PDB file of C-alpha atoms and ligand atoms in Angstrom:
ATOM      1  CA  MET A 496      60.605 251.084 -17.252  1.00 92.00           C
ATOM      2  CA  LEU A 497      58.645 253.996 -15.350  1.00 97.00           C
ATOM      3  CA  SER A 498      57.636 255.439 -18.921  1.00 97.00           C
ATOM      4  CA  GLU A 499      56.648 252.370 -20.264  1.00 97.00           C
ATOM      5  CA  ALA A 500      54.085 251.614 -16.974  1.00 98.00           C
ATOM      6  CA  VAL A 501      52.901 255.026 -17.211  1.00 98.00           C
ATOM      7  CA  ALA A 502      52.238 255.057 -21.178  1.00 97.00           C
ATOM      8  CA  ALA A 503      50.040 251.425 -20.717  1.00 97.00           C
ATOM      9  CA  ALA A 504      47.848 253.201 -18.146  1.00 98.00           C
ATOM     10  CA  PRO A 505      44.384 253.853 -19.633  1.00 98.00           C
ATOM     11  CA  SER A 506      43.277 257.037 -20.486  1.00 98.00           C
ATOM     12  CA  VAL A 507      39.815 258.760 -22.473  1.00 98.00           C
ATOM     13  CA  HIS A 508      39.943 258.427 -25.658  1.00 97.00           C
ATOM     14  CA  ASN A 509      43.626 256.514 -25.528  1.00 97.00           C
ATOM     15  CA  ALA A 510      44.778 260.456 -25.586  1.00 97.00           C
ATOM     16  CA  GLN A 511      47.750 259.713 -22.596  1.00 97.00           C
ATOM     17  CA  PRO A 512      46.583 263.070 -21.315  1.00 97.00           C
ATOM     18  CA  TRP A 513      50.287 263.859 -19.257  1.00 98.00           C
ATOM     19  CA  THR A 514      53.962 263.534 -19.541  1.00 98.00           C
ATOM     20  CA  LEU A 515      56.367 262.129 -17.772  1.00 98.00           C
ATOM     21  CA  VAL A 516      59.568 263.811 -16.673  1.00 98.00           C
ATOM     22  CA  VAL A 517      62.117 261.344 -15.219  1.00 97.00           C
ATOM     23  CA  ARG A 518      65.289 262.957 -13.547  1.00 96.00           C
ATOM     24  CA  GLY A 519      67.304 260.218 -11.351  1.00 94.00           C
ATOM     25  CA  HIS A 520      65.306 259.731  -7.973  1.00 95.00           C
ATOM     26  CA  VAL A 521      62.243 261.967  -8.915  1.00 97.00           C
ATOM     27  CA  ALA A 522      59.703 261.357 -11.323  1.00 98.00           C
ATOM     28  CA  GLU A 523      57.255 263.662 -12.561  1.00 98.00           C
ATOM     29  CA  LEU A 524      53.951 263.519 -13.704  1.00 98.00           C
ATOM     30  CA  HIS A 525      52.298 266.682 -15.206  1.00 98.00           C
ATOM     31  CA  PRO A 526      48.725 267.410 -16.784  1.00 97.00           C
ATOM     32  CA  ARG A 527      49.318 267.804 -20.530  1.00 97.00           C
ATOM     33  CA  GLN A 528      46.489 269.342 -22.397  1.00 93.00           C
ATOM     34  CA  VAL A 529      44.753 267.477 -25.545  1.00 94.00           C
ATOM     35  CA  ASP A 530      43.431 269.001 -28.314  1.00 93.00           C
ATOM     36  CA  LEU A 531      39.494 267.691 -29.767  1.00 92.00           C
ATOM     37  CA  LEU A 532      38.226 266.611 -26.300  1.00 93.00           C
ATOM     38  CA  ASP A 533      36.155 269.961 -25.570  1.00 93.00           C
ATOM     39  CA  GLU A 534      33.054 268.210 -26.779  1.00 92.00           C
ATOM     40  CA  HIS A 535      33.284 264.777 -24.960  1.00 93.00           C
ATOM     41  CA  ASP A 536      35.090 266.214 -21.958  1.00 95.00           C
ATOM     42  CA  PRO A 537      34.587 270.061 -21.400  1.00 93.00           C
ATOM     43  CA  GLN A 538      34.997 270.045 -18.132  1.00 94.00           C
ATOM     44  CA  GLY A 539      38.095 267.990 -18.288  1.00 96.00           C
ATOM     45  CA  ARG A 540      36.837 265.211 -16.141  1.00 97.00           C
ATOM     46  CA  ASP A 541      38.217 262.125 -17.673  1.00 97.00           C
ATOM     47  CA  ARG A 542      41.635 263.847 -18.269  1.00 97.00           C
ATOM     48  CA  ALA A 543      41.588 264.130 -14.521  1.00 98.00           C
ATOM     49  CA  ILE A 544      40.832 260.408 -13.943  1.00 98.00           C
ATOM     50  CA  SER A 545      43.214 259.262 -16.492  1.00 98.00           C
ATOM     51  CA  PHE A 546      45.403 261.558 -14.749  1.00 98.00           C
ATOM     52  CA  GLY A 547      45.282 259.700 -11.574  1.00 98.00           C
ATOM     53  CA  ALA A 548      45.201 256.365 -13.816  1.00 98.00           C
ATOM     54  CA  ALA A 549      48.442 256.631 -14.840  1.00 98.00           C
ATOM     55  CA  LEU A 550      49.826 257.685 -11.473  1.00 98.00           C
ATOM     56  CA  THR A 551      48.722 254.641 -10.392  1.00 98.00           C
ATOM     57  CA  ASN A 552      50.208 252.803 -12.444  1.00 98.00           C
ATOM     58  CA  LEU A 553      53.279 255.113 -11.518  1.00 98.00           C
ATOM     59  CA  LEU A 554      53.447 254.472  -8.150  1.00 98.00           C
ATOM     60  CA  VAL A 555      53.105 250.429  -8.897  1.00 98.00           C
ATOM     61  CA  ALA A 556      55.879 250.830 -10.763  1.00 98.00           C
ATOM     62  CA  VAL A 557      58.453 252.368  -8.174  1.00 98.00           C
ATOM     63  CA  ARG A 558      57.562 250.303  -5.472  1.00 98.00           C
ATOM     64  CA  HIS A 559      58.135 247.427  -7.671  1.00 98.00           C
ATOM     65  CA  LEU A 560      61.653 248.951  -8.062  1.00 97.00           C
ATOM     66  CA  GLY A 561      62.390 248.024  -4.408  1.00 97.00           C
ATOM     67  CA  ARG A 562      62.071 251.877  -3.764  1.00 97.00           C
ATOM     68  CA  LEU A 563      58.723 253.639  -1.065  1.00 97.00           C
ATOM     69  CA  PRO A 564      57.400 256.588  -3.398  1.00 97.00           C
ATOM     70  CA  HIS A 565      56.818 259.446  -1.440  1.00 98.00           C
ATOM     71  CA  VAL A 566      54.493 261.565  -3.684  1.00 97.00           C
ATOM     72  CA  ASP A 567      54.074 265.163  -3.346  1.00 96.00           C
ATOM     73  CA  ARG A 568      51.467 267.526  -5.560  1.00 94.00           C
ATOM     74  CA  ALA A 569      52.174 270.806  -6.912  1.00 92.00           C
ATOM     75  CA  ALA A 570      49.698 273.963  -6.164  1.00 89.00           C
ATOM     76  CA  ALA A 571      47.167 273.932  -9.262  1.00 87.00           C
ATOM     77  CA  PRO A 572      44.326 275.733 -10.464  1.00 87.00           C
ATOM     78  CA  GLU A 573      41.137 274.243  -9.516  1.00 88.00           C
ATOM     79  CA  SER A 574      40.170 273.126 -13.386  1.00 89.00           C
ATOM     80  CA  GLU A 575      43.694 270.857 -13.725  1.00 94.00           C
ATOM     81  CA  PRO A 576      45.171 268.199 -12.207  1.00 96.00           C
ATOM     82  CA  ALA A 577      47.570 269.177  -9.396  1.00 96.00           C
ATOM     83  CA  THR A 578      51.530 267.763 -11.089  1.00 97.00           C
ATOM     84  CA  ALA A 579      52.425 264.861  -8.755  1.00 98.00           C
ATOM     85  CA  LYS A 580      56.538 264.630  -7.878  1.00 98.00           C
ATOM     86  CA  ILE A 581      57.348 261.219  -6.898  1.00 97.00           C
ATOM     87  CA  THR A 582      60.204 260.238  -5.424  1.00 97.00           C
ATOM     88  CA  ALA A 583      61.823 257.178  -4.847  1.00 96.00           C
ATOM     89  CA  THR A 584      62.809 257.081  -1.149  1.00 96.00           C
ATOM     90  CA  ARG A 585      64.116 254.076   0.889  1.00 95.00           C
ATOM     91  CA  GLU A 586      64.477 250.631  -0.378  1.00 95.00           C
ATOM     92  CA  ALA A 587      61.686 248.710   0.106  1.00 95.00           C
ATOM     93  CA  THR A 588      61.011 245.010  -0.761  1.00 97.00           C
ATOM     94  CA  PRO A 589      57.622 245.357  -3.229  1.00 97.00           C
ATOM     95  CA  SER A 590      54.408 243.688  -1.415  1.00 97.00           C
ATOM     96  CA  GLY A 591      53.081 240.554  -3.436  1.00 97.00           C
ATOM     97  CA  VAL A 592      49.701 242.635  -3.978  1.00 96.00           C
ATOM     98  CA  ASP A 593      52.633 245.449  -6.128  1.00 96.00           C
ATOM     99  CA  GLU A 594      54.175 242.658  -8.194  1.00 98.00           C
ATOM    100  CA  ARG A 595      50.811 241.343  -8.654  1.00 98.00           C
ATOM    101  CA  ARG A 596      49.355 244.710  -9.704  1.00 98.00           C
ATOM    102  CA  PHE A 597      53.208 245.358 -11.860  1.00 98.00           C
ATOM    103  CA  ALA A 598      52.567 242.402 -13.442  1.00 98.00           C
ATOM    104  CA  ALA A 599      49.342 243.292 -14.829  1.00 98.00           C
ATOM    105  CA  ILE A 600      50.055 246.652 -15.811  1.00 98.00           C
ATOM    106  CA  GLU A 601      51.485 245.146 -19.504  1.00 97.00           C
ATOM    107  CA  ARG A 602      48.191 242.761 -19.704  1.00 97.00           C
ATOM    108  CA  ARG A 603      45.631 245.180 -18.806  1.00 98.00           C
ATOM    109  CA  ARG A 604      43.134 246.199 -22.035  1.00 96.00           C
ATOM    110  CA  SER A 605      40.029 247.196 -22.400  1.00 97.00           C
ATOM    111  CA  TYR A 606      37.435 244.124 -23.237  1.00 96.00           C
ATOM    112  CA  ARG A 607      34.424 245.294 -24.766  1.00 95.00           C
ATOM    113  CA  GLY A 608      32.977 241.854 -25.898  1.00 92.00           C
ATOM    114  CA  ALA A 609      30.516 240.195 -24.249  1.00 92.00           C
ATOM    115  CA  PHE A 610      31.057 238.127 -21.294  1.00 95.00           C
ATOM    116  CA  ALA A 611      30.885 234.353 -20.688  1.00 96.00           C
ATOM    117  CA  GLU A 612      28.117 233.421 -18.555  1.00 94.00           C
ATOM    118  CA  GLN A 613      30.141 232.190 -15.567  1.00 96.00           C
ATOM    119  CA  PRO A 614      29.361 235.802 -12.858  1.00 93.00           C
ATOM    120  CA  VAL A 615      31.751 237.096 -10.825  1.00 97.00           C
ATOM    121  CA  THR A 616      31.545 236.027  -7.312  1.00 97.00           C
ATOM    122  CA  ASP A 617      31.235 237.719  -4.179  1.00 97.00           C
ATOM    123  CA  ALA A 618      34.571 237.382  -2.878  1.00 98.00           C
ATOM    124  CA  GLU A 619      35.406 238.670  -6.197  1.00 98.00           C
ATOM    125  CA  ARG A 620      33.383 241.604  -6.077  1.00 98.00           C
ATOM    126  CA  ASP A 621      34.571 242.264  -2.712  1.00 97.00           C
ATOM    127  CA  THR A 622      38.648 242.171  -3.832  1.00 98.00           C
ATOM    128  CA  LEU A 623      37.505 244.493  -6.435  1.00 98.00           C
ATOM    129  CA  ARG A 624      36.282 247.239  -3.445  1.00 97.00           C
ATOM    130  CA  VAL A 625      39.206 246.623  -1.536  1.00 97.00           C
ATOM    131  CA  ALA A 626      41.433 247.350  -4.698  1.00 98.00           C
ATOM    132  CA  ALA A 627      39.846 250.026  -5.231  1.00 98.00           C
ATOM    133  CA  GLY A 628      39.983 251.529  -1.823  1.00 97.00           C
ATOM    134  CA  LEU A 629      36.801 253.858  -1.594  1.00 98.00           C
ATOM    135  CA  GLY A 630      34.802 254.736   1.189  1.00 96.00           C
ATOM    136  CA  PRO A 631      31.542 252.542   1.125  1.00 96.00           C
ATOM    137  CA  ASP A 632      29.627 255.447  -0.339  1.00 97.00           C
ATOM    138  CA  GLU A 633      31.906 255.954  -2.989  1.00 98.00           C
ATOM    139  CA  MET A 634      31.142 252.223  -5.019  1.00 98.00           C
ATOM    140  CA  HIS A 635      27.972 250.921  -5.775  1.00 98.00           C
ATOM    141  CA  TRP A 636      27.230 247.926  -7.384  1.00 98.00           C
ATOM    142  CA  ILE A 637      24.149 248.021 -10.069  1.00 98.00           C
ATOM    143  CA  THR A 638      22.478 245.141  -8.287  1.00 97.00           C
ATOM    144  CA  GLY A 639      18.525 243.998  -9.380  1.00 96.00           C
ATOM    145  CA  SER A 640      16.341 244.223 -12.205  1.00 97.00           C
ATOM    146  CA  THR A 641      15.343 247.464 -10.894  1.00 97.00           C
ATOM    147  CA  GLU A 642      18.235 249.193 -10.888  1.00 98.00           C
ATOM    148  CA  ALA A 643      19.121 247.812 -13.942  1.00 97.00           C
ATOM    149  CA  SER A 644      15.959 248.218 -15.973  1.00 97.00           C
ATOM    150  CA  GLU A 645      16.110 252.432 -14.788  1.00 97.00           C
ATOM    151  CA  VAL A 646      19.990 252.614 -15.537  1.00 97.00           C
ATOM    152  CA  ALA A 647      19.224 250.789 -18.953  1.00 97.00           C
ATOM    153  CA  ARG A 648      16.559 253.679 -19.866  1.00 96.00           C
ATOM    154  CA  SER A 649      19.352 256.264 -18.893  1.00 97.00           C
ATOM    155  CA  LEU A 650      22.133 254.688 -20.929  1.00 96.00           C
ATOM    156  CA  ALA A 651      19.841 254.171 -24.280  1.00 95.00           C
ATOM    157  CA  TYR A 652      18.650 258.093 -23.838  1.00 95.00           C
ATOM    158  CA  ALA A 653      22.266 259.349 -23.136  1.00 96.00           C
ATOM    159  CA  ALA A 654      22.704 257.046 -26.512  1.00 94.00           C
ATOM    160  CA  ARG A 655      20.224 258.732 -28.236  1.00 94.00           C
ATOM    161  CA  VAL A 656      22.006 261.925 -27.777  1.00 96.00           C
ATOM    162  CA  LEU A 657      24.810 261.548 -28.355  1.00 95.00           C
ATOM    163  CA  HIS A 658      24.333 259.225 -31.291  1.00 94.00           C
ATOM    164  CA  ALA A 659      22.590 262.765 -33.090  1.00 95.00           C
ATOM    165  CA  ASP A 660      24.751 265.121 -31.821  1.00 96.00           C
ATOM    166  CA  ALA A 661      26.960 266.145 -34.852  1.00 96.00           C
ATOM    167  CA  GLU A 662      29.458 267.903 -33.248  1.00 96.00           C
ATOM    168  CA  TYR A 663      30.694 265.357 -30.710  1.00 96.00           C
ATOM    169  CA  GLN A 664      30.669 262.558 -33.147  1.00 96.00           C
ATOM    170  CA  ARG A 665      33.158 264.971 -35.096  1.00 96.00           C
ATOM    171  CA  GLU A 666      35.187 265.186 -32.602  1.00 96.00           C
ATOM    172  CA  LEU A 667      34.606 261.480 -31.803  1.00 96.00           C
ATOM    173  CA  THR A 668      35.550 260.567 -35.646  1.00 95.00           C
ATOM    174  CA  HIS A 669      39.055 261.994 -35.138  1.00 94.00           C
ATOM    175  CA  TRP A 670      39.706 259.403 -31.940  1.00 95.00           C
ATOM    176  CA  ILE A 671      38.681 256.006 -33.491  1.00 94.00           C
ATOM    177  CA  VAL A 672      41.871 255.228 -35.825  1.00 91.00           C
ATOM    178  CA  GLN A 673      42.701 251.848 -37.639  1.00 83.00           C
ATOM    179  CA  GLN A 674      43.897 248.758 -35.641  1.00 70.00           C
ATOM    180  CA  ASP A 675      48.061 248.714 -35.662  1.00 64.00           C
ATOM    181  CA  ALA A 676      49.762 245.076 -37.194  1.00 61.00           C
ATOM    182  CA  THR A 677      50.053 244.156 -33.615  1.00 65.00           C
ATOM    183  CA  GLY A 678      46.096 244.389 -33.000  1.00 62.00           C
ATOM    184  CA  ASP A 679      47.143 246.766 -29.382  1.00 68.00           C
ATOM    185  CA  PRO A 680      46.400 250.535 -29.101  1.00 71.00           C
ATOM    186  CA  THR A 681      49.183 252.551 -29.981  1.00 79.00           C
ATOM    187  CA  PRO A 682      49.839 254.491 -26.873  1.00 79.00           C
ATOM    188  CA  GLY A 683      47.749 258.037 -26.913  1.00 83.00           C
ATOM    189  CA  ALA A 684      47.336 257.697 -30.368  1.00 86.00           C
ATOM    190  CA  GLY A 685      43.215 256.716 -30.120  1.00 94.00           C
ATOM    191  CA  ILE A 686      41.016 253.965 -30.164  1.00 94.00           C
ATOM    192  CA  PRO A 687      41.130 251.126 -32.576  1.00 92.00           C
ATOM    193  CA  GLU A 688      38.070 250.869 -34.509  1.00 90.00           C
ATOM    194  CA  LYS A 689      38.179 247.169 -34.026  1.00 89.00           C
ATOM    195  CA  ALA A 690      38.344 247.560 -30.387  1.00 91.00           C
ATOM    196  CA  LEU A 691      34.844 249.122 -30.167  1.00 90.00           C
ATOM    197  CA  GLY A 692      31.796 247.381 -28.436  1.00 87.00           C
ATOM    198  CA  ARG A 693      29.601 245.832 -31.139  1.00 79.00           C
ATOM    199  CA  GLN A 694      26.630 245.218 -28.832  1.00 79.00           C
ATOM    200  CA  GLY A 695      25.096 245.191 -25.552  1.00 80.00           C
ATOM    201  CA  LEU A 696      26.735 247.405 -22.641  1.00 84.00           C
ATOM    202  CA  PRO A 697      30.230 248.561 -24.344  1.00 83.00           C
ATOM    203  CA  ALA A 698      28.275 249.685 -27.663  1.00 85.00           C
ATOM    204  CA  VAL A 699      26.346 252.179 -25.404  1.00 88.00           C
ATOM    205  CA  GLY A 700      29.933 252.787 -23.416  1.00 89.00           C
ATOM    206  CA  LEU A 701      31.091 254.293 -26.497  1.00 92.00           C
ATOM    207  CA  VAL A 702      28.621 255.663 -29.129  1.00 93.00           C
ATOM    208  CA  THR A 703      30.369 256.374 -32.736  1.00 91.00           C
ATOM    209  CA  GLY A 704      27.908 257.429 -35.553  1.00 87.00           C
ATOM    210  CA  GLN A 705      28.075 253.708 -36.772  1.00 87.00           C
ATOM    211  CA  THR A 706      26.582 252.399 -33.190  1.00 88.00           C
ATOM    212  CA  LYS A 707      23.300 250.504 -33.528  1.00 87.00           C
ATOM    213  CA  LEU A 708      20.968 252.002 -30.708  1.00 85.00           C
ATOM    214  CA  PRO A 709      20.234 249.008 -28.594  1.00 82.00           C
ATOM    215  CA  ASP A 710      16.874 247.789 -27.506  1.00 90.00           C
ATOM    216  CA  GLU A 711      16.444 249.156 -24.090  1.00 94.00           C
ATOM    217  CA  SER A 712      15.248 245.841 -22.493  1.00 94.00           C
ATOM    218  CA  LEU A 713      18.169 243.524 -23.621  1.00 92.00           C
ATOM    219  CA  LEU A 714      20.779 246.278 -22.596  1.00 94.00           C
ATOM    220  CA  ALA A 715      18.665 245.710 -18.562  1.00 96.00           C
ATOM    221  CA  SER A 716      19.556 241.891 -18.417  1.00 94.00           C
ATOM    222  CA  ARG A 717      22.914 242.603 -20.024  1.00 93.00           C
ATOM    223  CA  ILE A 718      23.657 245.323 -16.800  1.00 95.00           C
ATOM    224  CA  GLU A 719      22.348 242.858 -14.362  1.00 94.00           C
ATOM    225  CA  HIS A 720      24.492 239.813 -15.690  1.00 92.00           C
ATOM    226  CA  ASP A 721      27.361 241.988 -15.997  1.00 94.00           C
ATOM    227  CA  SER A 722      28.999 243.169 -12.888  1.00 96.00           C
ATOM    228  CA  VAL A 723      28.923 246.498 -12.556  1.00 98.00           C
ATOM    229  CA  LEU A 724      30.287 248.976 -10.216  1.00 98.00           C
ATOM    230  CA  VAL A 725      29.701 252.930 -10.188  1.00 98.00           C
ATOM    231  CA  LEU A 726      32.318 254.749  -8.557  1.00 98.00           C
ATOM    232  CA  CYS A 727      31.138 258.236  -7.158  1.00 98.00           C
ATOM    233  CA  SER A 728      32.414 261.075  -4.960  1.00 98.00           C
ATOM    234  CA  ALA A 729      30.232 263.167  -2.192  1.00 97.00           C
ATOM    235  CA  THR A 730      32.446 266.353  -3.870  1.00 97.00           C
ATOM    236  CA  ASP A 731      33.375 266.926  -7.279  1.00 97.00           C
ATOM    237  CA  SER A 732      36.339 268.907  -7.324  1.00 97.00           C
ATOM    238  CA  THR A 733      38.965 267.615  -9.959  1.00 97.00           C
ATOM    239  CA  ILE A 734      41.062 266.612  -6.870  1.00 97.00           C
ATOM    240  CA  ASP A 735      38.502 263.745  -6.528  1.00 97.00           C
ATOM    241  CA  HIS A 736      38.633 263.005 -10.056  1.00 98.00           C
ATOM    242  CA  VAL A 737      42.246 262.193 -10.145  1.00 98.00           C
ATOM    243  CA  ARG A 738      41.562 260.094  -6.914  1.00 98.00           C
ATOM    244  CA  ILE A 739      38.649 258.464  -9.104  1.00 98.00           C
ATOM    245  CA  GLY A 740      40.935 257.963 -11.330  1.00 98.00           C
ATOM    246  CA  GLU A 741      43.634 256.358  -8.835  1.00 98.00           C
ATOM    247  CA  ALA A 742      40.608 253.910  -7.399  1.00 98.00           C
ATOM    248  CA  LEU A 743      39.553 253.287 -11.127  1.00 98.00           C
ATOM    249  CA  GLN A 744      43.090 251.546 -12.267  1.00 98.00           C
ATOM    250  CA  SER A 745      43.778 250.007  -8.974  1.00 98.00           C
ATOM    251  CA  ALA A 746      40.701 247.864  -9.003  1.00 98.00           C
ATOM    252  CA  TRP A 747      41.187 247.019 -12.992  1.00 98.00           C
ATOM    253  CA  LEU A 748      44.958 246.020 -11.941  1.00 98.00           C
ATOM    254  CA  GLU A 749      43.156 243.887  -9.388  1.00 98.00           C
ATOM    255  CA  ALA A 750      40.687 242.320 -11.748  1.00 98.00           C
ATOM    256  CA  THR A 751      43.528 241.783 -14.825  1.00 98.00           C
ATOM    257  CA  ALA A 752      45.698 240.279 -12.356  1.00 98.00           C
ATOM    258  CA  GLY A 753      42.529 238.082 -10.828  1.00 98.00           C
ATOM    259  CA  GLY A 754      41.967 236.707 -14.674  1.00 98.00           C
ATOM    260  CA  LEU A 755      38.766 239.222 -15.006  1.00 98.00           C
ATOM    261  CA  ALA A 756      38.397 241.180 -18.190  1.00 98.00           C
ATOM    262  CA  VAL A 757      37.240 244.484 -17.977  1.00 98.00           C
ATOM    263  CA  SER A 758      35.806 247.844 -19.183  1.00 96.00           C
ATOM    264  CA  VAL A 759      35.227 250.924 -18.350  1.00 97.00           C
ATOM    265  CA  MET A 760      32.590 253.830 -19.453  1.00 97.00           C
ATOM    266  CA  THR A 761      32.258 257.246 -18.570  1.00 97.00           C
ATOM    267  CA  GLN A 762      30.849 258.875 -21.639  1.00 95.00           C
ATOM    268  CA  PRO A 763      27.269 258.753 -20.834  1.00 96.00           C
ATOM    269  CA  LEU A 764      27.891 260.511 -17.694  1.00 97.00           C
ATOM    270  CA  ARG A 765      29.694 263.186 -19.628  1.00 94.00           C
ATOM    271  CA  LEU A 766      26.051 264.627 -19.992  1.00 96.00           C
ATOM    272  CA  GLU A 767      24.993 266.641 -16.635  1.00 96.00           C
ATOM    273  CA  GLU A 768      21.060 265.158 -17.169  1.00 97.00           C
ATOM    274  CA  MET A 769      22.690 261.439 -16.888  1.00 97.00           C
ATOM    275  CA  ARG A 770      24.780 262.095 -13.602  1.00 98.00           C
ATOM    276  CA  LYS A 771      21.418 263.298 -12.208  1.00 98.00           C
ATOM    277  CA  ALA A 772      19.021 260.671 -13.155  1.00 98.00           C
ATOM    278  CA  VAL A 773      21.727 257.747 -12.246  1.00 98.00           C
ATOM    279  CA  THR A 774      22.363 259.569  -9.234  1.00 98.00           C
ATOM    280  CA  GLU A 775      18.591 259.423  -8.405  1.00 98.00           C
ATOM    281  CA  GLN A 776      18.184 255.753  -9.765  1.00 98.00           C
ATOM    282  CA  LEU A 777      20.388 254.588  -7.555  1.00 98.00           C
ATOM    283  CA  GLY A 778      20.150 256.480  -4.612  1.00 98.00           C
ATOM    284  CA  LEU A 779      24.131 257.428  -4.102  1.00 98.00           C
ATOM    285  CA  ALA A 780      25.619 259.579  -1.677  1.00 94.00           C
ATOM    286  CA  GLY A 781      27.689 261.635  -4.475  1.00 95.00           C
ATOM    287  CA  VAL A 782      28.637 262.801  -7.998  1.00 98.00           C
ATOM    288  CA  PRO A 783      29.395 259.297 -10.017  1.00 98.00           C
ATOM    289  CA  HIS A 784      32.118 259.464 -12.534  1.00 98.00           C
ATOM    290  CA  ALA A 785      32.526 255.730 -14.287  1.00 98.00           C
ATOM    291  CA  PHE A 786      30.589 252.814 -14.765  1.00 98.00           C
ATOM    292  CA  LEU A 787      33.139 249.710 -14.654  1.00 98.00           C
ATOM    293  CA  ARG A 788      31.910 246.323 -16.121  1.00 97.00           C
ATOM    294  CA  PHE A 789      33.312 243.078 -15.028  1.00 98.00           C
ATOM    295  CA  GLY A 790      33.308 239.465 -16.149  1.00 97.00           C
ATOM    296  CA  ARG A 791      35.181 236.726 -17.799  1.00 97.00           C
ATOM    297  CA  THR A 792      36.201 236.679 -21.384  1.00 94.00           C
ATOM    298  CA  ALA A 793      33.520 234.449 -23.805  1.00 85.00           C
TER     299      ALA A 793
HETATM  300  C1  FMN B2238      38.785 258.495 -17.971  1.00 69.89           C
HETATM  301  C2  FMN B2238      38.563 257.437 -19.084  1.00 69.89           C
HETATM  302  C3  FMN B2238      37.487 257.209 -19.631  1.00 69.89           C
HETATM  303  C4  FMN B2238      37.312 256.339 -20.458  1.00 69.89           C
HETATM  304  N1  FMN B2238      35.583 256.165 -20.958  1.00 69.89           N
HETATM  305  C5  FMN B2238      35.399 255.279 -22.021  1.00 69.89           C
HETATM  306  C6  FMN B2238      34.052 255.501 -22.468  1.00 69.89           C
HETATM  307  O1  FMN B2238      33.380 256.338 -22.393  1.00 69.89           O
HETATM  308  N2  FMN B2238      34.030 254.059 -23.086  1.00 69.89           N
HETATM  309  C7  FMN B2238      34.500 253.120 -23.158  1.00 69.89           C
HETATM  310  O2  FMN B2238      34.292 252.739 -24.432  1.00 69.89           O
HETATM  311  N3  FMN B2238      36.054 253.429 -22.741  1.00 69.89           N
HETATM  312  C8  FMN B2238      36.477 254.190 -21.759  1.00 69.89           C
HETATM  313  N4  FMN B2238      37.594 254.478 -21.700  1.00 69.89           N
HETATM  314  C9  FMN B2238      38.465 252.899 -21.973  1.00 69.89           C
HETATM  315  C10 FMN B2238      39.651 254.281 -23.156  1.00 69.89           C
HETATM  316  O3  FMN B2238      39.485 254.476 -23.901  1.00 69.89           O
HETATM  317  C11 FMN B2238      40.925 252.782 -23.259  1.00 69.89           C
HETATM  318  O4  FMN B2238      41.408 253.091 -21.899  1.00 69.89           O
HETATM  319  C12 FMN B2238      41.854 253.658 -24.234  1.00 69.89           C
HETATM  320  O5  FMN B2238      41.356 253.451 -25.431  1.00 69.89           O
HETATM  321  C13 FMN B2238      43.177 252.496 -24.323  1.00 69.89           C
HETATM  322  O6  FMN B2238      42.588 251.077 -24.612  1.00 69.89           O
HETATM  323  P1  FMN B2238      43.030 250.324 -23.746  1.00 69.89           P
HETATM  324  O7  FMN B2238      42.270 250.384 -22.591  1.00 69.89           O
HETATM  325  O8  FMN B2238      42.760 248.925 -24.402  1.00 69.89           O
HETATM  326  O9  FMN B2238      44.488 250.412 -23.175  1.00 69.89           O
HETATM  327  C14 FMN B2238      37.736 255.355 -20.790  1.00 69.89           C
HETATM  328  C15 FMN B2238      39.357 255.421 -20.453  1.00 69.89           C
HETATM  329  C16 FMN B2238      39.529 256.335 -18.678  1.00 69.89           C
HETATM  330  C17 FMN B2238      40.977 255.808 -18.466  1.00 69.89           C
END
C-alpha cells in the first residue's frame, strides 16, 4: 500500500526519480538518478520537487495506516535530496484531513484542459494556502491584469525559446509516450501524448515541438481567469526544493479532495532568465519554483 501511494505521486515528466524500500516499520525513500533529464532539469530542481511530492504521499499513507510517522533525513551532498527514513511509531487515529488526502492520492491527476467559467472561491484559495503550509512570502496568487499580462509575456518568451531548442526537444520526445489502454500514465513511464495541453496556459506549461505557440493576450486572459499560485522560497537549496514539493503535493491533494482540478508548470521556470523576470514582475520575496493552476473541469 505504501508503494502504491508513492507511485501515485506526480513527478517531472512522470520519471519518478525515487526508490522506496520498506522493511517492517521502516520505509526509506531514496533519490534515484534518471537519464535523459539533463536538458530539462540540469540542476535537479524538478527531481527534488518530485521527491518532496512522493514523500508527502508516503507520510499521508503511514498516517492512514494509523501510525505516527517519524522522519529522519540522512546526510546528503547539496545537489541531491537526502534519503528520508520514515519510522512508523506509535498508533494514532488518522485525522479527517489525513483520510481526505489519502483518498485523493489515487484520484489526483494533471488536468491540462481548459477550466470551466466558475472561478475558484476565496475560501477555496485560503484552504489551498493552508494546505501548502508555506510561509506567506512563499506563495503568491497571480492577481489582476497587469500581473497576468507580464507573466503572459514571459511565458510566451519561454515557450519560443524551448520550442526552438532542438536538444531540449530531442530529450522531451523521449518522455512523451502513447497512452496505455486505461488512459492513465504508467508510473515512471513518461507523459501520455493525449494528456498534453493543447491551448492556453497548459500548452505553454509543457512546450513540445508540436505546440502551437500561444497568442499573448489570450494567454493573459487565461492567467487572469485561472487561479494560478506561484510557490517560491527565499533560499534556493535542494532542501528548499524538496520542501516546495511537499507543499505542492499537499495543496494538490487538498484541491483534488475539494473537487478542483490542477496542473503544475515548472518547465518555463527552468530558464534562469524566466525565474528572474517572474520574481520582478510579481515582486516575489524569493526564487519561483512552480506555477500551480487550479480550477474546475469544463
Ligand atoms: C516537479 C514537477 C514538475 C512538473 N512540471 C510540469 C510542467 O512543467 N508541465 C506540465 O505540464 N506538467 C508538469 N508536471 C506534471 C507531470 O508531468 C505529471 O505529474 C506526470 O506526468 C504524472 O502525471 P499525473 O500528474 O497525471 O499523475 C510536473 C510535475 C512535477 C512533480
